[in-house]
Amino acid sequence: MEKKDILSRADIELLVNRFYDKVKEDAILGYLFNDVAKTNWQVHLPKMYDFWEVVLFAKGSFKGNPMLVHRQLHEKSALSEAHFNHWLVIFKETVDELFEGENAENIKYSVANIAGNLMYKLLSV
């Protein structure tokens, strides 16, 4: 099956849904979302669609403060470089399973920068 690039919000929704399906079941990350953050997926997923639409297409209406959310999570259960690196691996693998092209490469570049910034700001304090 030939893969296409990420071209629409529907593509972002597919990526985000598949990624978080993996995260929910993941031995390293699942507990952070399920037990610590007690993530309300009906709220979280649309925010992530909005976030990635802004990042990738510079359009949309993301409202939120990712740094604050991650800082609050870090206070409840210490995040480590290993958490961020594992999250990044799962995200990039999910992109590669579903898509290829310029936007697919751009989102992988962006997610690496975002993870790096969050790690630096949270773990360097």
Short mmCIF file of C-alpha atoms in Angstrom, two decimals:
data_model
loop_
_atom_site.label_atom_id
_atom_site.label_comp_id
_atom_site.label_asym_id
_atom_site.label_seq_id
_atom_site.Cartn_x
_atom_site.Cartn_y
_atom_site.Cartn_z
CA MET A 1 0.00 0.00 0.00
CA GLU A 2 1.40 3.35 -1.04
CA LYS A 3 1.52 5.92 1.72
CA LYS A 4 0.54 9.51 1.21
CA ASP A 5 1.64 12.66 2.99
CA ILE A 6 -0.21 14.33 5.85
CA LEU A 7 -2.45 16.71 3.95
CA SER A 8 -5.51 17.43 6.10
CA ARG A 9 -7.00 17.55 9.55
CA ALA A 10 -8.43 14.09 8.90
CA ASP A 11 -4.86 12.83 8.43
CA ILE A 12 -3.83 14.49 11.68
CA GLU A 13 -6.78 12.87 13.46
CA LEU A 14 -5.77 9.46 12.12
CA LEU A 15 -2.18 9.98 13.29
CA VAL A 16 -3.13 11.30 16.73
CA ASN A 17 -5.70 8.55 17.32
CA ARG A 18 -3.33 5.77 16.30
CA PHE A 19 -0.51 7.28 18.39
CA TYR A 20 -2.59 7.57 21.55
CA ASP A 21 -4.07 4.10 21.05
CA LYS A 22 -0.49 2.87 21.37
CA VAL A 23 0.34 5.17 24.29
CA LYS A 24 -2.70 4.06 26.31
CA GLU A 25 -1.43 0.47 26.18
CA ASP A 26 2.28 1.25 26.51
CA ALA A 27 4.11 -0.19 29.53
CA ILE A 28 6.27 2.92 29.94
CA LEU A 29 3.82 5.73 29.15
CA GLY A 30 0.35 4.31 29.66
CA TYR A 31 0.24 4.84 33.41
CA LEU A 32 1.08 8.54 33.03
CA PHE A 33 -1.98 9.12 30.88
CA ASN A 34 -4.32 6.56 32.43
CA ASP A 35 -3.46 6.63 36.14
CA VAL A 36 -1.58 9.87 36.88
CA ALA A 37 -3.16 12.41 34.52
CA LYS A 38 -6.44 10.46 34.30
CA THR A 39 -6.72 11.77 30.76
CA ASN A 40 -10.20 12.58 29.51
CA TRP A 41 -9.68 11.40 25.92
CA GLN A 42 -12.82 13.16 24.63
CA VAL A 43 -11.18 16.45 25.66
CA HIS A 44 -7.53 15.61 25.04
CA LEU A 45 -7.76 14.22 21.51
CA PRO A 46 -9.48 17.26 19.93
CA LYS A 47 -6.89 19.51 21.61
CA MET A 48 -4.14 17.42 20.05
CA TYR A 49 -5.82 17.63 16.63
CA ASP A 50 -5.89 21.42 17.01
CA PHE A 51 -2.30 21.54 18.26
CA TRP A 52 -0.85 19.54 15.38
CA GLU A 53 -2.96 21.39 12.83
CA VAL A 54 -1.39 24.64 14.04
CA VAL A 55 2.11 23.15 14.11
CA LEU A 56 1.92 21.50 10.70
CA PHE A 57 -0.36 23.78 8.71
CA ALA A 58 -0.12 27.07 10.68
CA LYS A 59 -3.91 27.15 10.87
CA GLY A 60 -6.46 26.18 13.42
CA SER A 61 -7.38 27.24 16.89
CA PHE A 62 -5.25 25.53 19.51
CA LYS A 63 -5.80 26.92 22.98
CA GLY A 64 -3.67 25.57 25.76
CA ASN A 65 -0.37 25.69 27.58
CA PRO A 66 1.59 22.48 26.94
CA MET A 67 4.42 23.54 29.25
CA LEU A 68 2.06 24.07 32.19
CA VAL A 69 0.28 20.75 31.59
CA HIS A 70 3.57 18.85 31.47
CA ARG A 71 4.92 20.69 34.52
CA GLN A 72 1.80 19.69 36.50
CA LEU A 73 2.19 16.09 35.36
CA HIS A 74 5.88 16.15 36.29
CA GLU A 75 4.94 17.32 39.80
CA LYS A 76 2.58 14.35 40.20
CA SER A 77 4.95 11.74 38.76
CA ALA A 78 8.50 12.65 37.80
CA LEU A 79 9.06 12.57 34.07
CA SER A 80 12.44 11.50 32.78
CA GLU A 81 14.42 11.78 29.59
CA ALA A 82 13.53 8.13 28.98
CA HIS A 83 9.79 9.01 29.02
CA PHE A 84 10.26 11.75 26.44
CA ASN A 85 12.53 9.64 24.25
CA HIS A 86 10.09 6.72 24.30
CA TRP A 87 7.17 9.04 23.51
CA LEU A 88 9.18 10.40 20.59
CA VAL A 89 9.98 6.93 19.25
CA ILE A 90 6.31 5.92 19.32
CA PHE A 91 5.24 9.14 17.62
CA LYS A 92 7.81 8.88 14.84
CA GLU A 93 7.05 5.18 14.30
CA THR A 94 3.36 6.00 14.01
CA VAL A 95 4.04 8.70 11.44
CA ASP A 96 6.20 6.29 9.44
CA GLU A 97 3.54 3.54 9.57
CA LEU A 98 0.90 5.82 8.11
CA PHE A 99 2.53 8.53 6.03
CA GLU A 100 5.48 9.64 3.96
CA GLY A 101 6.34 12.97 2.41
CA GLU A 102 7.32 16.50 3.29
CA ASN A 103 4.68 17.06 5.98
CA ALA A 104 5.40 13.67 7.52
CA GLU A 105 9.06 14.68 7.81
CA ASN A 106 8.09 18.13 9.11
CA ILE A 107 5.91 16.72 11.88
CA LYS A 108 8.71 14.34 12.97
CA TYR A 109 11.12 17.29 13.07
CA SER A 110 8.60 19.37 15.03
CA VAL A 111 7.85 16.63 17.55
CA ALA A 112 11.57 16.18 18.21
CA ASN A 113 11.96 19.91 18.87
CA ILE A 114 8.91 20.01 21.11
CA ALA A 115 10.06 16.99 23.13
CA GLY A 116 13.54 18.51 23.43
CA ASN A 117 12.16 21.84 24.65
CA LEU A 118 9.85 20.21 27.18
CA MET A 119 12.67 17.99 28.43
CA TYR A 120 15.05 20.91 28.77
CA LYS A 121 12.55 23.12 30.58
CA LEU A 122 11.23 20.42 32.91
CA LEU A 123 14.35 18.46 33.69
CA SER A 124 16.88 21.32 33.88
CA VAL A 125 15.15 23.07 36.77
#
